[in-house]
Amino acid sequence: MIVRTASWGVLLVVGACMVSINAQQTTTYGKQLRWVTQWNSLDFVFSSPREREEALASKRFIPANCIPLDMDVDYNSNSIRSRVFITVPRFIEGIPATLGIISQQQGASGPLIEPYPNAAIQATPEDGRCQGIVSVFRTTIDECNRLWVVDTGKIGDRRICLPKIVAFDLRTDQIIHQYQIPANQLMCDVSLLVSILVDVRDPPPSGTCSNTMIYAADVTGSGLIVYDMARGKSWRVTNKLMNPNPDHGTFTIANESFDLMDGMISMALSPKAPSDFTFNSAYGVSNKRPAVLSDLLLFFHALASISENAVRTSVLHNDTMWAEDVGAMPRAFRSIGRRTTQSAAEAMDSNGNLFFGLLNQMAIACWDSTTNYNPNNFKIVSQNQDTLQFPSGVKIVRNRKGIEELWVMTCRFQKIMTGTLNMNETNFRVQAIQIPELLDGSRTCRLR
């Protein structure tokens, strides 16, 4: 059964389309995420069949090269129909659009991807003028109804343009903010900014959304770009915990192994109005409320690592200190604990539960951040050795009824890295579930 875009706004509310599990074919555990859509390979919306054929003939479109990595959900810009955004990074040539919406049009392998906000802004990434979008790995939607991306400016390892931060108004689908990151904040041609996290300091209804901080992770340069939107200024932050760990550079998923030494890849923020736990469990200090409630914790990890780390956002916001030394305050960054395996994406809900993939277990785990970060305090909320191979995108989304949902994209990345991707099999999936159902009505995922 294919759930079309128009139905996604009610998919989780009505509780339809539960995944059917065959225990003899796949090992499962916990609640099974609900199927939203899936593909063997991606296809795109073109202006005409002729344009599609020309794109295939010119190798502007090579289906085997199109790998979706991340998604996010827009429930708010349209009261009737929700939208699911998807990113397709330009790891290589042959990708007609790097940012799109899962459309209602169906292709041979699933719904077509419609370029967002249009095809023209992405069609000629190598034109040298750097006015369009070159390549996007991850995206995020903030509480101000803005879609944010960081454009890497790269096709594969080739630097086409300097990276830039771009924001779209989801009500008008227009670019409302752009910022080009200065070259001196990058590691020459090494830097690749793949993940973006948005910290709105003056959210609605009382705020104007102008006081916004952006964090962009440099996965190959092992650093962090911090951008102050109000001042139009950015700076680079580095710490040893952002580096890959050689001991964890080999990944094994579904009996296939590959090597990848990627650094800082994923981030999550503690809740906006933090209670005491966000400032004591991770740091091991006394049970006292912080003096400044807007001083959140930024959780982060490298891909080639099993360590989860944290730093106070107030440390990151001291631009004068970082301008003088990009490696300042090394001990302000703490390793808060370790997993048993690597993890890609993570996201935290409003109750301080951190959801993240466990790569070699093909599972989604949850950690209650009032507890110590270790496997004894992790709850495996969903495991499926078929449908949860490499969760590359994890999002917490609040639906129109105010209920938080967990959305997950998987991309079988191990098959891409080992050259075993079979386009006759299901390779890419979007799945979701309401968090109260996932946690059996509990506010936390603490183990009982």
XYZ file of N, CA and C in Angstrom, residues 26-124:
297
model
N 12.654 -11.642 9.253
C 13.422 -10.527 9.793
C 13.351 -10.536 11.309
N 14.428 -10.171 11.943
C 14.475 -10.115 13.392
C 14.001 -8.744 13.839
N 12.983 -8.729 14.687
C 12.422 -7.470 15.147
C 12.343 -7.457 16.663
N 12.261 -6.237 17.205
C 12.121 -6.072 18.649
C 11.498 -4.709 18.894
N 10.688 -4.607 19.932
C 10.084 -3.334 20.284
C 8.974 -2.952 19.328
N 8.544 -1.702 19.414
C 7.505 -1.199 18.520
C 8.075 -1.063 17.107
N 7.277 -1.443 16.120
C 7.715 -1.301 14.735
C 7.219 0.028 14.175
N 8.121 0.792 13.584
C 7.760 2.087 13.026
C 6.794 1.900 11.870
N 5.939 2.869 11.679
C 4.951 2.791 10.608
C 5.568 3.195 9.279
N 5.207 2.456 8.284
C 5.697 2.692 6.923
C 5.049 3.946 6.353
N 5.855 4.868 5.857
C 5.343 6.058 5.185
C 5.530 5.913 3.680
N 6.774 5.674 3.252
C 7.031 5.411 1.839
C 8.386 4.741 1.693
N 8.664 4.228 0.509
C 9.931 3.541 0.261
C 10.231 3.563 -1.228
N 11.511 3.300 -1.550
C 11.960 3.279 -2.941
C 13.004 2.177 -3.133
N 13.034 1.599 -4.315
C 14.205 0.840 -4.753
C 15.277 1.810 -5.232
N 14.852 2.794 -6.011
C 15.727 3.871 -6.487
C 14.879 5.120 -6.649
N 15.527 6.273 -6.652
C 14.802 7.535 -6.728
C 14.561 7.943 -8.172
N 13.455 8.629 -8.364
C 13.169 9.295 -9.626
C 12.605 10.672 -9.289
N 12.636 11.570 -10.267
C 12.328 12.973 -10.017
C 11.220 13.469 -10.931
N 10.612 14.574 -10.502
C 9.643 15.269 -11.345
C 10.416 16.109 -12.369
N 10.182 15.855 -13.636
C 10.747 16.664 -14.713
C 9.607 17.399 -15.407
N 9.958 18.432 -16.150
C 8.919 19.228 -16.813
C 8.198 18.446 -17.900
N 8.854 17.418 -18.436
C 8.244 16.607 -19.491
C 8.989 15.283 -19.591
N 8.384 14.257 -20.180
C 9.102 12.999 -20.411
C 10.360 13.198 -21.252
N 10.299 14.141 -22.187
C 11.471 14.396 -23.029
C 12.634 14.939 -22.202
N 12.329 15.838 -21.273
C 13.415 16.376 -20.435
C 14.051 15.266 -19.608
N 13.239 14.344 -19.107
C 13.782 13.232 -18.330
C 14.699 12.382 -19.192
N 14.284 12.072 -20.406
C 15.115 11.263 -21.299
C 16.410 11.986 -21.643
N 16.348 13.288 -21.823
C 17.561 14.061 -22.101
C 18.482 14.062 -20.894
N 17.910 14.141 -19.701
C 18.722 14.108 -18.485
C 19.420 12.760 -18.336
N 18.714 11.675 -18.663
C 19.322 10.349 -18.614
C 20.413 10.208 -19.665
N 20.162 10.698 -20.865
C 21.138 10.559 -21.952
C 22.397 11.366 -21.687
N 22.256 12.539 -21.077
C 23.405 13.405 -20.793
C 24.089 13.056 -19.477
N 23.520 12.086 -18.743
C 24.015 11.659 -17.427
C 23.880 12.758 -16.371
N 22.997 13.707 -16.638
C 22.619 14.651 -15.583
C 21.763 13.944 -14.543
N 21.145 12.853 -14.953
C 20.368 12.012 -14.061
C 20.849 10.576 -14.198
N 21.479 10.067 -13.130
C 21.928 8.673 -13.066
C 21.241 8.055 -11.847
N 20.170 7.292 -12.023
C 19.384 6.802 -10.885
C 20.206 6.112 -9.801
N 21.210 5.334 -10.191
C 22.005 4.600 -9.196
C 22.819 5.517 -8.301
N 23.013 6.777 -8.699
C 23.817 7.713 -7.906
C 22.987 8.520 -6.915
N 21.670 8.398 -6.955
C 20.784 9.248 -6.156
C 20.455 8.566 -4.828
N 21.098 9.014 -3.764
C 20.978 8.391 -2.448
C 20.343 9.386 -1.479
N 19.097 9.172 -1.052
C 18.489 10.079 -0.065
C 19.106 9.865 1.303
N 19.318 10.964 2.024
C 20.022 10.861 3.304
C 19.208 11.372 4.483
N 18.383 12.384 4.257
C 17.690 13.013 5.384
C 16.308 13.464 4.939
N 15.443 13.722 5.920
C 14.105 14.225 5.633
C 13.645 15.078 6.802
N 12.608 15.888 6.548
C 11.926 16.620 7.609
C 10.488 16.844 7.165
N 9.623 17.155 8.123
C 8.186 17.193 7.864
C 7.630 18.571 8.179
N 6.847 19.108 7.247
C 6.189 20.400 7.392
C 4.693 20.159 7.583
N 4.236 20.305 8.823
C 2.821 20.173 9.124
C 2.089 21.516 9.105
N 2.838 22.627 9.151
C 2.231 23.899 9.524
C 1.961 24.881 8.402
N 2.647 24.791 7.274
C 2.483 25.825 6.252
C 1.189 25.674 5.471
N 0.573 24.492 5.533
C -0.675 24.232 4.833
C -1.581 23.445 5.772
N -2.771 23.957 6.028
C -3.667 23.326 6.996
C -4.292 22.044 6.468
N -4.181 21.801 5.172
C -4.816 20.632 4.568
C -3.817 19.505 4.329
N -2.665 19.865 3.794
C -1.720 18.832 3.374
C -0.345 19.079 3.975
N 0.249 18.029 4.524
C 1.622 18.117 5.019
C 2.594 17.853 3.880
N 3.859 18.208 4.118
C 4.904 17.975 3.124
C 6.090 17.300 3.793
N 6.696 16.378 3.075
C 7.910 15.725 3.566
C 9.065 16.124 2.644
N 10.062 16.782 3.229
C 11.249 17.194 2.480
C 12.288 16.085 2.514
N 13.116 16.057 1.492
C 14.132 15.015 1.388
C 15.399 15.626 0.800
N 16.536 15.145 1.254
C 17.819 15.601 0.712
C 18.499 14.459 -0.030
N 19.150 14.802 -1.132
C 19.896 13.845 -1.948
C 21.264 14.464 -2.220
N 22.235 14.250 -1.342
C 23.540 14.906 -1.505
C 24.208 14.544 -2.827
N 24.940 15.496 -3.365
C 25.673 15.230 -4.601
C 27.037 14.624 -4.248
N 26.993 13.358 -3.797
C 28.223 12.606 -3.562
C 29.023 12.479 -4.859
N 28.296 12.550 -5.984
C 28.857 12.238 -7.284
C 27.955 12.915 -8.321
N 28.344 12.849 -9.571
C 27.520 13.429 -10.640
C 26.230 12.634 -10.827
N 25.285 13.228 -11.557
C 24.087 12.498 -11.943
C 22.893 12.681 -11.037
N 22.898 13.750 -10.233
C 21.801 14.000 -9.305
C 21.109 15.296 -9.727
N 19.895 15.200 -10.275
C 19.247 16.393 -10.823
C 18.794 17.402 -9.776
N 18.511 16.949 -8.549
C 18.094 17.860 -7.488
C 18.584 17.321 -6.156
N 19.108 18.202 -5.332
C 19.657 17.799 -4.036
C 18.694 18.054 -2.884
N 17.664 18.871 -3.114
C 16.657 19.187 -2.098
C 15.289 19.097 -2.756
N 14.388 18.325 -2.159
C 13.095 18.155 -2.787
C 11.992 17.808 -1.814
N 10.792 17.686 -2.369
C 9.608 17.268 -1.627
C 9.138 15.936 -2.214
N 8.730 15.026 -1.349
C 8.148 13.780 -1.834
C 6.771 14.118 -2.404
N 6.634 13.980 -3.703
C 5.429 14.447 -4.381
C 4.327 13.400 -4.360
N 3.155 13.786 -4.878
C 2.035 12.855 -5.005
C 2.104 12.059 -6.299
N 3.043 12.416 -7.165
C 3.191 11.686 -8.424
C 3.978 10.398 -8.182
N 3.522 9.328 -8.769
C 4.141 8.030 -8.552
C 5.025 7.638 -9.731
N 6.209 7.120 -9.417
C 7.092 6.560 -10.413
C 7.081 5.048 -10.328
N 7.970 4.409 -11.051
C 8.015 2.947 -11.070
C 8.406 2.365 -9.720
N 9.158 3.136 -8.922
C 9.693 2.621 -7.662
C 9.155 3.351 -6.436
N 8.201 4.255 -6.627
C 7.685 5.017 -5.494
C 7.391 6.441 -5.904
N 7.077 7.311 -4.942
C 6.741 8.687 -5.277
C 7.934 9.444 -5.856
N 7.660 10.300 -6.825
C 8.710 11.121 -7.433
C 9.125 12.245 -6.499
N 10.372 12.683 -6.638
C 10.909 13.793 -5.854
C 10.769 15.076 -6.673
N 10.077 16.052 -6.105
C 9.899 17.343 -6.776
C 10.936 18.332 -6.254
N 11.806 18.875 -7.103
C 12.833 19.810 -6.631
C 12.220 20.983 -5.871
N 12.863 21.355 -4.764
C 12.377 22.457 -3.930
C 13.437 23.556 -3.855
N 13.050 24.828 -3.926
C 11.699 25.312 -4.213
C 11.321 25.199 -5.692
N 12.331 24.924 -6.529
C 12.095 24.708 -7.957
C 13.319 24.012 -8.530
N 13.217 23.581 -9.770
C 14.323 22.869 -10.408
C 15.440 23.812 -10.819
N 15.081 25.042 -11.196
C 16.073 25.963 -11.750
C 17.182 26.298 -10.762
N 16.846 26.399 -9.482
C 17.835 26.812 -8.482
C 18.887 25.727 -8.247
N 18.607 24.489 -8.718
C 19.520 23.374 -8.483
C 20.064 22.758 -9.770
N 19.548 23.192 -10.911
C 19.809 22.486 -12.173
C 21.240 22.617 -12.660
N 21.902 23.744 -12.397
C 23.259 23.980 -12.926
C 24.208 24.319 -11.787
